[in-house]
Amino acid sequence: MCVLKPALSCGEITVTTPVLSTIPPYATMLGFTRYVARTGPAKATFVGGLRRQRERRSGFNPHGQLVKALKADIAFRTGGSYLNGVPDLVKPRWKPLYEAVSSGATTYLHSLGDPEGISLAQTRDALASVGPLAVKINPHFGLRYEDGRREAVRLHFDELPPTPEAITATLHLMARHMDQILPGAEPVLVDLRRGTSHLMDRGAKAGDVERWLAGEAAAFTAMWTATAA
């Protein structure tokens, strides 16, 4: 027996349509340089983690107060007083991290020379196309020296020193977009825990680095897409 039910009005109809979110491949410079420093299956695992973070729009930067303290010591020529005090200003869970990094940051600060001859310079972020991948290039700050030199500085906070691959990728990407970031500046990667600075290898061939980065970006994009499948 067939039972006829009354027709539903528009207000009673609920249509559930699956929403397929297509998130294009994207990485910050930090994410991409951490990726190129990995090998084997660790690359795919890392890319999958980045994609999930992107989907959830999650992420937290625990180093923000330290960057502010370092910039304050440069701007106000206070010789490290802000860096010395900042571990006591953060939440207890972050205090060991700040204590581990602030000492090297002070070493880096003193390596810059006479505080009177240095000032902060405004930098801008850039969006790079590396092969098929969009990468956000975001230095932490710029420096202007009394003799006219400029530097665009990116800080490395990790416990382990930056790998040669991470150093090459970071400096090349910043140099590639320096007209947008800070015209006329030299890119510098500072290993903050050890207080050491890394500059571009003048013997490296830009074309070779470009091809290497394009290949890494293509693999990154393929892994990103595979994670979504």
PDB file of N, CA and C in Angstrom, residues 88-124:
ATOM      1  N   ASP A  88      60.878  36.768  32.212  1.00  0.00           N
ATOM      2  CA  ASP A  88      60.011  36.899  33.391  1.00  0.00           C
ATOM      3  C   ASP A  88      58.632  37.440  33.041  1.00  0.00           C
ATOM      4  N   LEU A  89      58.426  37.826  31.779  1.00  0.00           N
ATOM      5  CA  LEU A  89      57.152  38.418  31.379  1.00  0.00           C
ATOM      6  C   LEU A  89      56.220  37.417  30.697  1.00  0.00           C
ATOM      7  N   VAL A  90      56.739  36.260  30.309  1.00  0.00           N
ATOM      8  CA  VAL A  90      55.934  35.289  29.569  1.00  0.00           C
ATOM      9  C   VAL A  90      55.349  34.253  30.523  1.00  0.00           C
ATOM     10  N   LYS A  91      54.409  33.481  30.023  1.00  0.00           N
ATOM     11  CA  LYS A  91      53.788  32.431  30.828  1.00  0.00           C
ATOM     12  C   LYS A  91      54.836  31.391  31.232  1.00  0.00           C
ATOM     13  N   PRO A  92      54.644  30.752  32.388  1.00  0.00           N
ATOM     14  CA  PRO A  92      55.644  29.789  32.879  1.00  0.00           C
ATOM     15  C   PRO A  92      56.016  28.702  31.873  1.00  0.00           C
ATOM     16  N   ARG A  93      55.071  28.273  31.052  1.00  0.00           N
ATOM     17  CA  ARG A  93      55.367  27.195  30.101  1.00  0.00           C
ATOM     18  C   ARG A  93      56.370  27.641  29.042  1.00  0.00           C
ATOM     19  N   TRP A  94      56.444  28.959  28.766  1.00  0.00           N
ATOM     20  CA  TRP A  94      57.359  29.467  27.748  1.00  0.00           C
ATOM     21  C   TRP A  94      58.673  29.977  28.329  1.00  0.00           C
ATOM     22  N   LYS A  95      58.779  30.025  29.651  1.00  0.00           N
ATOM     23  CA  LYS A  95      59.978  30.604  30.261  1.00  0.00           C
ATOM     24  C   LYS A  95      61.259  29.846  29.892  1.00  0.00           C
ATOM     25  N   PRO A  96      61.285  28.494  29.920  1.00  0.00           N
ATOM     26  CA  PRO A  96      62.518  27.796  29.525  1.00  0.00           C
ATOM     27  C   PRO A  96      62.939  28.116  28.095  1.00  0.00           C
ATOM     28  N   LEU A  97      61.975  28.242  27.185  1.00  0.00           N
ATOM     29  CA  LEU A  97      62.290  28.586  25.802  1.00  0.00           C
ATOM     30  C   LEU A  97      62.936  29.968  25.744  1.00  0.00           C
ATOM     31  N   TYR A  98      62.349  30.927  26.440  1.00  0.00           N
ATOM     32  CA  TYR A  98      62.868  32.294  26.393  1.00  0.00           C
ATOM     33  C   TYR A  98      64.241  32.390  27.048  1.00  0.00           C
ATOM     34  N   GLU A  99      64.458  31.631  28.107  1.00  0.00           N
ATOM     35  CA  GLU A  99      65.765  31.632  28.748  1.00  0.00           C
ATOM     36  C   GLU A  99      66.815  31.038  27.822  1.00  0.00           C
ATOM     37  N   ALA A 100      66.419  30.004  27.058  1.00  0.00           N
ATOM     38  CA  ALA A 100      67.361  29.358  26.141  1.00  0.00           C
ATOM     39  C   ALA A 100      67.717  30.245  24.961  1.00  0.00           C
ATOM     40  N   VAL A 101      66.776  31.074  24.515  1.00  0.00           N
ATOM     41  CA  VAL A 101      66.983  31.875  23.311  1.00  0.00           C
ATOM     42  C   VAL A 101      67.512  33.274  23.612  1.00  0.00           C
ATOM     43  N   SER A 102      67.131  33.850  24.734  1.00  0.00           N
ATOM     44  CA  SER A 102      67.484  35.247  25.000  1.00  0.00           C
ATOM     45  C   SER A 102      68.988  35.453  25.137  1.00  0.00           C
ATOM     46  N   SER A 103      69.708  34.463  25.656  1.00  0.00           N
ATOM     47  CA  SER A 103      71.162  34.598  25.790  1.00  0.00           C
ATOM     48  C   SER A 103      71.826  34.729  24.421  1.00  0.00           C
ATOM     49  N   GLY A 104      71.449  33.846  23.482  1.00  0.00           N
ATOM     50  CA  GLY A 104      71.998  33.937  22.130  1.00  0.00           C
ATOM     51  C   GLY A 104      71.564  35.204  21.432  1.00  0.00           C
ATOM     52  N   ALA A 105      70.342  35.657  21.712  1.00  0.00           N
ATOM     53  CA  ALA A 105      69.863  36.899  21.111  1.00  0.00           C
ATOM     54  C   ALA A 105      70.697  38.086  21.593  1.00  0.00           C
ATOM     55  N   THR A 106      71.103  38.050  22.859  1.00  0.00           N
ATOM     56  CA  THR A 106      71.957  39.110  23.386  1.00  0.00           C
ATOM     57  C   THR A 106      73.333  39.073  22.731  1.00  0.00           C
ATOM     58  N   THR A 107      73.852  37.859  22.515  1.00  0.00           N
ATOM     59  CA  THR A 107      75.125  37.720  21.807  1.00  0.00           C
ATOM     60  C   THR A 107      75.030  38.322  20.408  1.00  0.00           C
ATOM     61  N   TYR A 108      73.933  38.026  19.706  1.00  0.00           N
ATOM     62  CA  TYR A 108      73.727  38.596  18.376  1.00  0.00           C
ATOM     63  C   TYR A 108      73.637  40.118  18.447  1.00  0.00           C
ATOM     64  N   LEU A 109      72.902  40.630  19.427  1.00  0.00           N
ATOM     65  CA  LEU A 109      72.740  42.077  19.575  1.00  0.00           C
ATOM     66  C   LEU A 109      74.102  42.758  19.716  1.00  0.00           C
ATOM     67  N   HIS A 110      74.963  42.199  20.556  1.00  0.00           N
ATOM     68  CA  HIS A 110      76.277  42.794  20.769  1.00  0.00           C
ATOM     69  C   HIS A 110      77.164  42.668  19.535  1.00  0.00           C
ATOM     70  N   SER A 111      76.924  41.640  18.714  1.00  0.00           N
ATOM     71  CA  SER A 111      77.736  41.457  17.508  1.00  0.00           C
ATOM     72  C   SER A 111      77.468  42.535  16.457  1.00  0.00           C
ATOM     73  N   LEU A 112      76.392  43.270  16.617  1.00  0.00           N
ATOM     74  CA  LEU A 112      76.046  44.290  15.635  1.00  0.00           C
ATOM     75  C   LEU A 112      76.947  45.524  15.727  1.00  0.00           C
ATOM     76  N   GLY A 113      77.662  45.646  16.838  1.00  0.00           N
ATOM     77  CA  GLY A 113      78.565  46.786  16.978  1.00  0.00           C
ATOM     78  C   GLY A 113      77.952  47.918  17.779  1.00  0.00           C
ATOM     79  N   ASP A 114      78.463  49.103  17.564  1.00  0.00           N
ATOM     80  CA  ASP A 114      78.044  50.285  18.308  1.00  0.00           C
ATOM     81  C   ASP A 114      76.544  50.536  18.124  1.00  0.00           C
ATOM     82  N   PRO A 115      75.768  50.484  19.214  1.00  0.00           N
ATOM     83  CA  PRO A 115      74.317  50.698  19.097  1.00  0.00           C
ATOM     84  C   PRO A 115      73.951  52.037  18.464  1.00  0.00           C
ATOM     85  N   GLU A 116      74.817  53.029  18.611  1.00  0.00           N
ATOM     86  CA  GLU A 116      74.516  54.350  18.062  1.00  0.00           C
ATOM     87  C   GLU A 116      74.571  54.362  16.532  1.00  0.00           C
ATOM     88  N   GLY A 117      75.231  53.349  15.966  1.00  0.00           N
ATOM     89  CA  GLY A 117      75.366  53.310  14.511  1.00  0.00           C
ATOM     90  C   GLY A 117      74.362  52.415  13.817  1.00  0.00           C
ATOM     91  N   ILE A 118      73.338  51.945  14.547  1.00  0.00           N
ATOM     92  CA  ILE A 118      72.361  51.003  13.991  1.00  0.00           C
ATOM     93  C   ILE A 118      70.951  51.478  14.329  1.00  0.00           C
ATOM     94  N   SER A 119      70.051  51.310  13.403  1.00  0.00           N
ATOM     95  CA  SER A 119      68.635  51.602  13.653  1.00  0.00           C
ATOM     96  C   SER A 119      67.780  50.578  12.919  1.00  0.00           C
ATOM     97  N   LEU A 120      66.539  50.475  13.353  1.00  0.00           N
ATOM     98  CA  LEU A 120      65.607  49.567  12.682  1.00  0.00           C
ATOM     99  C   LEU A 120      65.146  50.165  11.360  1.00  0.00           C
ATOM    100  N   ALA A 121      64.897  49.305  10.397  1.00  0.00           N
ATOM    101  CA  ALA A 121      64.352  49.719   9.102  1.00  0.00           C
ATOM    102  C   ALA A 121      63.080  48.922   8.845  1.00  0.00           C
ATOM    103  N   GLN A 122      62.100  49.560   8.253  1.00  0.00           N
ATOM    104  CA  GLN A 122      60.817  48.922   7.966  1.00  0.00           C
ATOM    105  C   GLN A 122      60.953  47.921   6.825  1.00  0.00           C
ATOM    106  N   THR A 123      60.483  46.706   7.037  1.00  0.00           N
ATOM    107  CA  THR A 123      60.448  45.703   5.973  1.00  0.00           C
ATOM    108  C   THR A 123      59.000  45.400   5.603  1.00  0.00           C
ATOM    109  N   ARG A 124      58.821  44.842   4.417  1.00  0.00           N
ATOM    110  CA  ARG A 124      57.497  44.419   3.964  1.00  0.00           C
ATOM    111  C   ARG A 124      57.549  42.942   3.601  1.00  0.00           C
TER     112      ARG A 124
END
